[in-house]
XYZ file of C-alpha atoms in Angstrom:
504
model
C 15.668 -2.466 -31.357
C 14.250 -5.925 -32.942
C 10.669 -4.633 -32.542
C 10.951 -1.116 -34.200
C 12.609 -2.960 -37.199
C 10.284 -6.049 -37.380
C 7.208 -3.247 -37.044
C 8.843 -1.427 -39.788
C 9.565 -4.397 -41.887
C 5.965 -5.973 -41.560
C 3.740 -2.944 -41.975
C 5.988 -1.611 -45.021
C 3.559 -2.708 -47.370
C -0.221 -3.091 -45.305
C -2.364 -0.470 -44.310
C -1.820 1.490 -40.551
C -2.558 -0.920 -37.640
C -5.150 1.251 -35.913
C -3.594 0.814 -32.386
C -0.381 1.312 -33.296
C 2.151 4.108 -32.756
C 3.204 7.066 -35.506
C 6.745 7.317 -36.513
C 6.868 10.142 -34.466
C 5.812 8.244 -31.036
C 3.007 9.881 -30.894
C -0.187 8.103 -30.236
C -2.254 7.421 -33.540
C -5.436 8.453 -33.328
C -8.303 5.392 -34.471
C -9.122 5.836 -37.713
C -13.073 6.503 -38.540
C -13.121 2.702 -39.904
C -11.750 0.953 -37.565
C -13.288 -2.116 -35.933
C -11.973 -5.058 -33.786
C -12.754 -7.583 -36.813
C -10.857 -7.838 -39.905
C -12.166 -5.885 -42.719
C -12.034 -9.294 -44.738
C -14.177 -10.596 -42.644
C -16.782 -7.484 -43.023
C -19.010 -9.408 -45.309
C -19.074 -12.550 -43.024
C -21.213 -10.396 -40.408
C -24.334 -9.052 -42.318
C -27.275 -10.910 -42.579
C -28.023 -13.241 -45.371
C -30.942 -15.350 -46.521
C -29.123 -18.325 -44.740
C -27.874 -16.463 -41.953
C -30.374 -13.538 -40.942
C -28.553 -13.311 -37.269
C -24.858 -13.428 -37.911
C -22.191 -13.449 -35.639
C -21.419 -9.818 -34.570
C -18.292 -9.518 -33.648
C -16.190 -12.806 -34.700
C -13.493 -14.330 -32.243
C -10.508 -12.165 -32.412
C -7.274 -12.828 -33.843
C -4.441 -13.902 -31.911
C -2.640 -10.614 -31.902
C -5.078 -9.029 -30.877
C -6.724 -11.577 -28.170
C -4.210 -10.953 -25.089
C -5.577 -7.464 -23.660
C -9.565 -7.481 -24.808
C -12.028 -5.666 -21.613
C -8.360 -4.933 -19.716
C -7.674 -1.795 -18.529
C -4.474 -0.993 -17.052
C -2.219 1.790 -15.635
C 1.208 0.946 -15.678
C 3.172 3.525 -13.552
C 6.949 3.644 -13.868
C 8.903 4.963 -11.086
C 12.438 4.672 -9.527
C 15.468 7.116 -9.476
C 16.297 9.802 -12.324
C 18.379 8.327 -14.925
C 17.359 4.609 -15.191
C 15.205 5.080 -18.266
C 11.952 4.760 -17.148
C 10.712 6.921 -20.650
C 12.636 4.875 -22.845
C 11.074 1.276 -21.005
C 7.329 3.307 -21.547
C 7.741 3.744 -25.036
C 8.470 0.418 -25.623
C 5.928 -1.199 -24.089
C 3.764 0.989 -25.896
C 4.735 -0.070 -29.000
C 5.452 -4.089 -27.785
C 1.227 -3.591 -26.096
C -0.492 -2.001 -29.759
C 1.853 -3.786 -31.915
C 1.825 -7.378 -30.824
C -1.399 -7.324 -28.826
C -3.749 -5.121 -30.329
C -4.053 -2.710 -27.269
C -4.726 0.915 -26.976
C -2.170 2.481 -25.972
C -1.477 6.297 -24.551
C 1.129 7.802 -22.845
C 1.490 10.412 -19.704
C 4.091 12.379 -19.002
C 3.771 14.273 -15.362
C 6.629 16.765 -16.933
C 4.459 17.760 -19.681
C 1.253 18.125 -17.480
C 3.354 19.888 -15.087
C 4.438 22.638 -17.902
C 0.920 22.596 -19.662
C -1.021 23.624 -16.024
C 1.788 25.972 -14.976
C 0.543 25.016 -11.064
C 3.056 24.272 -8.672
C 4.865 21.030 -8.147
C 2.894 18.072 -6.586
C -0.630 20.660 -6.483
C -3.849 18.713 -7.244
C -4.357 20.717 -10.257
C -1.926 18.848 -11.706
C -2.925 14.901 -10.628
C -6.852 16.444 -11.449
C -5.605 16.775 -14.971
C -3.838 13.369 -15.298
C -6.562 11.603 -13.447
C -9.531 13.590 -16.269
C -7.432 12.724 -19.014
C -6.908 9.190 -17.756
C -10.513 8.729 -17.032
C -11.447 9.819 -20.783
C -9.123 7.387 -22.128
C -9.865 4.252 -20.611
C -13.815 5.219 -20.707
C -14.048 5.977 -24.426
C -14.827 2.492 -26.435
C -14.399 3.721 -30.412
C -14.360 0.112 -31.457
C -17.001 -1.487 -29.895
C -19.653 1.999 -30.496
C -18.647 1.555 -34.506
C -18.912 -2.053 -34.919
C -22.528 -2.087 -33.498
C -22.817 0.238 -36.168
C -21.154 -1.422 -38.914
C -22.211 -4.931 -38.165
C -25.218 -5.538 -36.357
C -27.790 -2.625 -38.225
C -30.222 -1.142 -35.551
C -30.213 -2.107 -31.976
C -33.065 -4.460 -31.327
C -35.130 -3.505 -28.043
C -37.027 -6.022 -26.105
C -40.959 -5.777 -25.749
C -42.836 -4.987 -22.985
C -45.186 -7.694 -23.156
C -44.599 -10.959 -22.588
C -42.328 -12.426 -24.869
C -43.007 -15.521 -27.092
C -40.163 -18.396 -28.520
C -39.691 -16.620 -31.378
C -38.835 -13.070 -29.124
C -36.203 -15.441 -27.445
C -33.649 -13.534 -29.435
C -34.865 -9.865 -28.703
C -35.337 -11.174 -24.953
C -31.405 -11.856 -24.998
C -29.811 -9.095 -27.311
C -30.175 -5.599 -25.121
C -28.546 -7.742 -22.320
C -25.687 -8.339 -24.658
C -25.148 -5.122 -26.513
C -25.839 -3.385 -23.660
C -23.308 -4.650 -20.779
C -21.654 -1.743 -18.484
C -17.992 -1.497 -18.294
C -17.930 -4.719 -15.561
C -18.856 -6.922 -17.553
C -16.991 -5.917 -20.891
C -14.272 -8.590 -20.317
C -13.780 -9.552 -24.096
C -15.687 -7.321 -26.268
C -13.707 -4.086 -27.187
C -10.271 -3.401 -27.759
C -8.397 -3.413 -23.946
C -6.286 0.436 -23.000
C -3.096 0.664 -21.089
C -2.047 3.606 -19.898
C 1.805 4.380 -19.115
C 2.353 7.234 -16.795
C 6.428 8.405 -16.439
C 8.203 11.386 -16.187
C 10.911 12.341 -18.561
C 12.176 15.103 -15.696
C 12.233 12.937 -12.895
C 13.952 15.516 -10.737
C 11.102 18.030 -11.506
C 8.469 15.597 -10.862
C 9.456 14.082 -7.697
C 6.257 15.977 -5.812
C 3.576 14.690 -8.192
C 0.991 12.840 -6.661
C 1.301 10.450 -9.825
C 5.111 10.455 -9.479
C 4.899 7.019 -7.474
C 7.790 8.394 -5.954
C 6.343 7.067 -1.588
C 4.617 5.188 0.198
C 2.072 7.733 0.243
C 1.532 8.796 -3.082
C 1.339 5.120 -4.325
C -1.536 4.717 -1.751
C -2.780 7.644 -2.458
C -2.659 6.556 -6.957
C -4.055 3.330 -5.824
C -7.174 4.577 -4.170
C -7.753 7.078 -6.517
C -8.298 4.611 -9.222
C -9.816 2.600 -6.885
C -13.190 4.920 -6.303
C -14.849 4.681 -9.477
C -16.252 1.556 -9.161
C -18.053 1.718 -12.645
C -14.925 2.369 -14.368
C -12.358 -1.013 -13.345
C -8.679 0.167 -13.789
C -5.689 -2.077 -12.376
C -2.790 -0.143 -11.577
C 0.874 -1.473 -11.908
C 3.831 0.201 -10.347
C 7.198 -1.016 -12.319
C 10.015 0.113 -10.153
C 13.594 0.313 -12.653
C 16.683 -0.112 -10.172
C 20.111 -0.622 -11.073
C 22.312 -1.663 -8.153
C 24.858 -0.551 -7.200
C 27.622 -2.478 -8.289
C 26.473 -2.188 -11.476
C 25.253 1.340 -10.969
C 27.711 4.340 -12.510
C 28.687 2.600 -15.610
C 24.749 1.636 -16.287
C 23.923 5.009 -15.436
C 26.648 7.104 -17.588
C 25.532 4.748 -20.677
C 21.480 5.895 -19.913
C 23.079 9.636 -19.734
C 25.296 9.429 -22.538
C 22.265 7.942 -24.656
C 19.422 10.345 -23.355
C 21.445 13.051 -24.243
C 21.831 11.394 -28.313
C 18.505 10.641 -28.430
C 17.943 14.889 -27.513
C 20.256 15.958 -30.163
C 22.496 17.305 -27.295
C 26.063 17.636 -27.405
C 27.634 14.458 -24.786
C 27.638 15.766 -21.122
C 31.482 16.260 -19.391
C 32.955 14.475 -16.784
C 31.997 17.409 -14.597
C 28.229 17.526 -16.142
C 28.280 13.445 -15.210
C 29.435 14.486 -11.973
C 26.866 16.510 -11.014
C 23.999 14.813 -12.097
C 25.314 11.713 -9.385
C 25.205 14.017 -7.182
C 21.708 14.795 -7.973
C 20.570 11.281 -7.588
C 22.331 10.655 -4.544
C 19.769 13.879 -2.900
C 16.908 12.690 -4.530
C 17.379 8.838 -3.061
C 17.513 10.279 0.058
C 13.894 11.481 0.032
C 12.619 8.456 -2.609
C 11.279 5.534 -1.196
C 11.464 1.811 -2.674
C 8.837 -0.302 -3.252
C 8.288 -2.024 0.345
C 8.447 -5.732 0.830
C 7.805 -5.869 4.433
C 3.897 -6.152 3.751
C 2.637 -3.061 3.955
C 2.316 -3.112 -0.447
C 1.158 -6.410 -0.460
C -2.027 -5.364 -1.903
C -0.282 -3.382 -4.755
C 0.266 -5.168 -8.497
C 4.016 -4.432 -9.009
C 6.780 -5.295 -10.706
C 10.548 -4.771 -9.744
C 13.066 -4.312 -12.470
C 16.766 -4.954 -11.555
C 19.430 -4.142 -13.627
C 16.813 -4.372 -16.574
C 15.637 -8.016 -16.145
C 19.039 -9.686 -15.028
C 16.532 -9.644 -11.466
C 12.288 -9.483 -11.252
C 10.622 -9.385 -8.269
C 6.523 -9.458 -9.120
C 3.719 -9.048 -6.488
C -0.028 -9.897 -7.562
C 0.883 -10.037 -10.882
C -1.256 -12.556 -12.293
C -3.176 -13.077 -15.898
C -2.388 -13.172 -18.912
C -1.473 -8.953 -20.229
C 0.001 -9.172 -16.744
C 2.184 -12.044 -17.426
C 3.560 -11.131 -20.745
C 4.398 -7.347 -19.726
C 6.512 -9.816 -16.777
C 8.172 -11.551 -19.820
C 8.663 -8.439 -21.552
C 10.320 -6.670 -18.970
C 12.460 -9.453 -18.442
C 14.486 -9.276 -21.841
C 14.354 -5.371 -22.302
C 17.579 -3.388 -21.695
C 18.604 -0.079 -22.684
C 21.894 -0.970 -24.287
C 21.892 0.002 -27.915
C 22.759 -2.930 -30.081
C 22.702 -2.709 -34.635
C 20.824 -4.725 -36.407
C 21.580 -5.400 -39.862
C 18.165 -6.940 -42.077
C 18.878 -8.064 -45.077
C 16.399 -9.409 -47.794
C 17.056 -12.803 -49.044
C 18.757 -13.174 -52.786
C 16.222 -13.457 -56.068
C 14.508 -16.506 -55.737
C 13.881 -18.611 -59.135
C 9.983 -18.083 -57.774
C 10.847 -14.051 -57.621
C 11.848 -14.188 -61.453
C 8.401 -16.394 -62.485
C 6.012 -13.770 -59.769
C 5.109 -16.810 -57.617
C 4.709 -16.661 -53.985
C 5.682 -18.535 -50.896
C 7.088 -21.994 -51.512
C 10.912 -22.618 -50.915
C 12.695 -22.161 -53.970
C 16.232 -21.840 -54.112
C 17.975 -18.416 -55.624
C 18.404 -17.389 -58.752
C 21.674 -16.504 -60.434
C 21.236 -12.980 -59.305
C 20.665 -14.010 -55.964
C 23.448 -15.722 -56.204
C 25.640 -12.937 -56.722
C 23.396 -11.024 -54.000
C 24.536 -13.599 -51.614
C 28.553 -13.594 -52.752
C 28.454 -9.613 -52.637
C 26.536 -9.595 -48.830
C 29.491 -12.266 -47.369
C 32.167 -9.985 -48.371
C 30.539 -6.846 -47.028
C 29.416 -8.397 -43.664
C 33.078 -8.656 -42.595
C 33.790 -5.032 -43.297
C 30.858 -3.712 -42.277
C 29.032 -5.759 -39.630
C 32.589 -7.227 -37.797
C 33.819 -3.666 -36.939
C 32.357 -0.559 -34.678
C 34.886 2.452 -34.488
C 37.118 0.362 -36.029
C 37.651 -2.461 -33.300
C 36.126 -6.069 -34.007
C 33.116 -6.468 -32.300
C 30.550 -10.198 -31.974
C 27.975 -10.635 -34.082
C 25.277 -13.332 -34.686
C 23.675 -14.375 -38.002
C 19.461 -15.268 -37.884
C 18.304 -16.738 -40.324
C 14.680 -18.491 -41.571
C 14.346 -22.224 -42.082
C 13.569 -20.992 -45.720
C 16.453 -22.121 -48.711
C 16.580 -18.820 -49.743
C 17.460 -17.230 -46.657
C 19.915 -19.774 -45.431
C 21.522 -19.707 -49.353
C 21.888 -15.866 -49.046
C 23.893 -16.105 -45.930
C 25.870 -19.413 -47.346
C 29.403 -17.064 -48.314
C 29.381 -14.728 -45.220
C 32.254 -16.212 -43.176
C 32.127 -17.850 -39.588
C 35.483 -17.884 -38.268
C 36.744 -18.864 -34.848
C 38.374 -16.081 -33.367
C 40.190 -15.968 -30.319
C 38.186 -14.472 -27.064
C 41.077 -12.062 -26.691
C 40.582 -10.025 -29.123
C 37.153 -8.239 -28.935
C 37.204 -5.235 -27.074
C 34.413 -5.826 -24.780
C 32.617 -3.809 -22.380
C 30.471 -4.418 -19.804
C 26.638 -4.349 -21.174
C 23.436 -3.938 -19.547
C 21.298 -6.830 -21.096
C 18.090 -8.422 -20.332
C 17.923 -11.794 -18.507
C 17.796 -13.967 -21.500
C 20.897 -11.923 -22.653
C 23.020 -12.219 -19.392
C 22.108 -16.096 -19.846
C 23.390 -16.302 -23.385
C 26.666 -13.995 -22.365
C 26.810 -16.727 -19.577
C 26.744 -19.841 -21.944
C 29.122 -18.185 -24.270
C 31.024 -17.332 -21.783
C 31.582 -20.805 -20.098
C 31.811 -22.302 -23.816
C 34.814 -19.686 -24.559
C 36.827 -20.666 -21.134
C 36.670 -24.095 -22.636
C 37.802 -23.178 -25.604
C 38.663 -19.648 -25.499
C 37.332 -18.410 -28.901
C 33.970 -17.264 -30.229
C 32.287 -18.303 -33.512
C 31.966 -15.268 -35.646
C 28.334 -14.676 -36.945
C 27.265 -18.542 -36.398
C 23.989 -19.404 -37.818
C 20.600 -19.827 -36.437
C 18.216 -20.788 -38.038
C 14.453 -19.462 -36.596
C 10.914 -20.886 -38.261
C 9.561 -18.157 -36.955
C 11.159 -15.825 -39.614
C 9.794 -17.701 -42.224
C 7.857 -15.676 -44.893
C 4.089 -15.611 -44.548
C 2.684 -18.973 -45.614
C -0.095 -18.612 -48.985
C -1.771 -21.709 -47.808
C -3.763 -22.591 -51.563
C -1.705 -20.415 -52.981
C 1.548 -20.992 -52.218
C 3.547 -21.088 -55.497
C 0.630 -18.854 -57.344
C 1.283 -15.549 -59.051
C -0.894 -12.869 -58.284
C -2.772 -13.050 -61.528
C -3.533 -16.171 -61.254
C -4.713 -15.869 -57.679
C -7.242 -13.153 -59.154
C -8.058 -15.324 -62.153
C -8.880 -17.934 -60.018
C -11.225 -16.228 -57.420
C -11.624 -12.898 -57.364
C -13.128 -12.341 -54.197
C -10.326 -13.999 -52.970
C -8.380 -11.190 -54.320
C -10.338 -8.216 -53.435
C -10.480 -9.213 -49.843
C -6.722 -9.493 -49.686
C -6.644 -5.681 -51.096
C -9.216 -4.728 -48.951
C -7.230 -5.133 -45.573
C -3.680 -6.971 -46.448
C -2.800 -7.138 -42.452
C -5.709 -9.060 -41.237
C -6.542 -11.296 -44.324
C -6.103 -15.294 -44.277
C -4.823 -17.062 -46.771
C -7.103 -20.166 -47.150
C -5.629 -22.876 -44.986
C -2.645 -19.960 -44.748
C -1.247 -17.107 -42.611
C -1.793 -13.897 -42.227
C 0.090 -10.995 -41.342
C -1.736 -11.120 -37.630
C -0.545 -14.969 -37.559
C 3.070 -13.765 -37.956
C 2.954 -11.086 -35.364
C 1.659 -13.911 -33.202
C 4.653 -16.651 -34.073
C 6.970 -13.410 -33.846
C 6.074 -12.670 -30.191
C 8.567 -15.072 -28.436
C 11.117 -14.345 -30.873
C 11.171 -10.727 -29.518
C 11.427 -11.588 -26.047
């Protein structure tokens, strides 16, 4: 989706976000330098001549502000086949990538197979809840930047302290807080607990999947008093109107995604049949009061309908938003660079140059391959939309692809599951069609928020002369090219923050 390619497209060139995922899924381990600072900023916290008690740990960054001292398990659950795995890795990606959170995943199927006990035995939610427990207790980032920015712990005296102790009075309460009061100091963890066999995992205690064994989750978590965890329980349903067709397209793509040959008619068959047994013993999340003290979220027909219950804050609010505009409908996106600019041919950055005579031919070439390309899946004509920045550049490189108005009638459409914000959209084009009864082929929009990271002093400066002119300047911006500033600029964290609500 969007977010894979704006992750890819952003982190191309800067080092590894440490909270983020591998290209394999996988969670990334921290690396042995990370810290919740920016390494530019490094220097700004050791004591100097002027400032012999620096800061030591400076305000974070907005991408990285929203989940700071939170700890939460989000717990997907509902019937087989809505994907529930799919939504988890997501979020996992949408949680480190956009706000800076650790993130790991738990799979019941895998602990399951990895314990070889039986079904729904407590060896198996003793192993989830130890594993859980070591992840949301370990703090990597705030244990290595006492160590890398504030030297040796100071320790109060005994006796009694003078004015000038005032500061060794104050510190060990500081540096020393238990998890309660950690509310904004290290990095926050979510944890995401699915199953990617839902059938097989139905008797988990973790599997969410009654009354009971929500009660029984919540509690659990509950009893460590030292160790605060919210819990979440995001139910996916798709009703039922809606149902088979949603549920054949999350079949049809699981088995893609697995390499697997498509299923039959018969094979389809049989796994309804499946889900009609397993309803039968799964129970909903209750609204007749009995949950009322349970942080949930209801998912219907991926965001189209969300019912939330004691879901307040601000991680809380934007995993709301998020789940609102998330579907599992597979959509192409086409990115395309913007033609030569005449700053690309002098080396300078940022400003908003128009294109060169290259580009120029980059843009004529791209609006006679969008037709042919972008217009057409399997061979039938299909809508598409054209995003632009506010930039020159962009909008010139898009100038010759074509925007014609073609008559509603002839796109072979199908009935998609989108999020909320999509169904509205579909709605407005929809009304806007009956009116007129054709759609604007790849009409542009143009979004600020695309625009390319802004140099600040710089802006219109080649590299060279950027070094020329201050070379510390320079070295920072080698030193860690995601978190540094321009002066009176962006940086890459400021465009993952003016990115967010393009995403949703």
């Amino acid at each position: 989706g969007i977010l894979c390619l704006l992750y890819r497209l952003i982190m191309s060139d800067v080092p590894e976000h440490p909270a983020a995922l591998s290209k394999d899924g996988k969670e990334r381990k921290d690396s042995g330098d990370y810290s919740p600072y920016l390494k530019s900023q490094a220097h700004l916290l050791q004591p100097t001549e002027d400032n012999p008690l620096p800061t030591a740990v400076p305000p974070p960054t907005s991408a990285l502000a929203g989940t700071l001292g939170a700890r939460h398990v989000l717990c997907f659950i509902g019937l087989p086949e809505r994907g529930k795995p799919f939504l988890a890795h997501r979020m996992s990606e949408y949680l480190s990538f956009f706000h800076g959170a650790s993130v790991k995943r738990f799979d019941l199927t895998q602990y399951a197979a990895a314990t070889g006990a039986p079904a729904g035995s407590e060896e198996n939610a003793d192993a989830v809840l130890r594993d859980l427990k070591a992840f949301m207790s370990s703090s990597p980032a705030a244990g290595r930047n006492m160590d890398a920015c504030s030297g040796k712990m100071r320790t109060s005296s005994l006796s009694e302290p003078s004015l000038s102790d005032a500061v060794d009075e104050v510190e060990p309460v500081v540096v020393a807080q238990d998890s309660m009061r950690q509310q904004a100091v290290d990095s926050g963890r979510v944890a995401l607990i699915y199953a990617t066999d839902t059938f097989a995992s139905f008797g988990e205690l973790w599997s969410g999947t009654s009354k009971e064994r929500r009660r029984w989750a919540y509690d659990k978590l509950q009893e460590d008093q030292s160790l605060p965890i919210e819990l979440i329980f995001i139910e996916v349903i798709i009703r039922p109107d809606a149902g088979r067709n949603l549920v054949n397209a999350n079949i049809r793509s699981k088995a893609a995604a697995q390499g697997k040959p498509q299923p039959s008619v018969m094979e389809v068959k049989r796994i309804h049949q499946r889900i009609t047994e397993y309803a039968r013993s799964y129970t909903t999340l209750q609204d007749d009061g009995s949950e009322d003290d349970i942080a949930f979220v209801k998912l219907i027909d991926y965001g189209k309908r969300v019912i939330v219950n004691r879901m307040h804050g601000y991680l809380r609010m934007r995993l709301v938003q998020f789940l609102s505009t998330i579907h599992t409908t597979p959509h192409v996106i086409y990115l395309s660079r913007h033609g030569q600019s005449e700053y690309n041919v002098l080396a300078k950055i940022g400003g908003n140059p128009p294109l060169s005579p290259a580009g120029e031919e980059y843009a004529r070439r791209l609006g006679e391959w969008v037709p042919k390309h972008v217009w057409l899946k399997d061979g039938k004509l299909v809508k598409a939309r054209l995003w632009t920045s506010s930039l020159q550049r962009t909008i010139l490189t898009a100038m010759h692809i074509p925007h014609p108005l073609i008559p509603a009638a002839d796109f072979d459409e199908e009935e998609e599951a989108g999020s909320a914000a999509a169904a509205s959209a579909a709605a407005a084009w929809k009304k806007n069609e009956r009116k007129q009864n054709v759609w604007e082929q790849t009409a542009p929009r143009v979004h600020r928020s695309l625009d390319e990271i802004f140099a600040g002093e710089y802006e219109g400066y080649r590299y060279e002369e950027i070094k020329a002119k201050d070379a510390g300047e320079a070295s920072l911006r080698k030193l860690d090219k995601l978190g540094y500033r321009y002066p009176r600029g962006e940086s890459y964290f400021d465009i993952l923050a003016r990115l967010d609500p393009l995403v949703h």
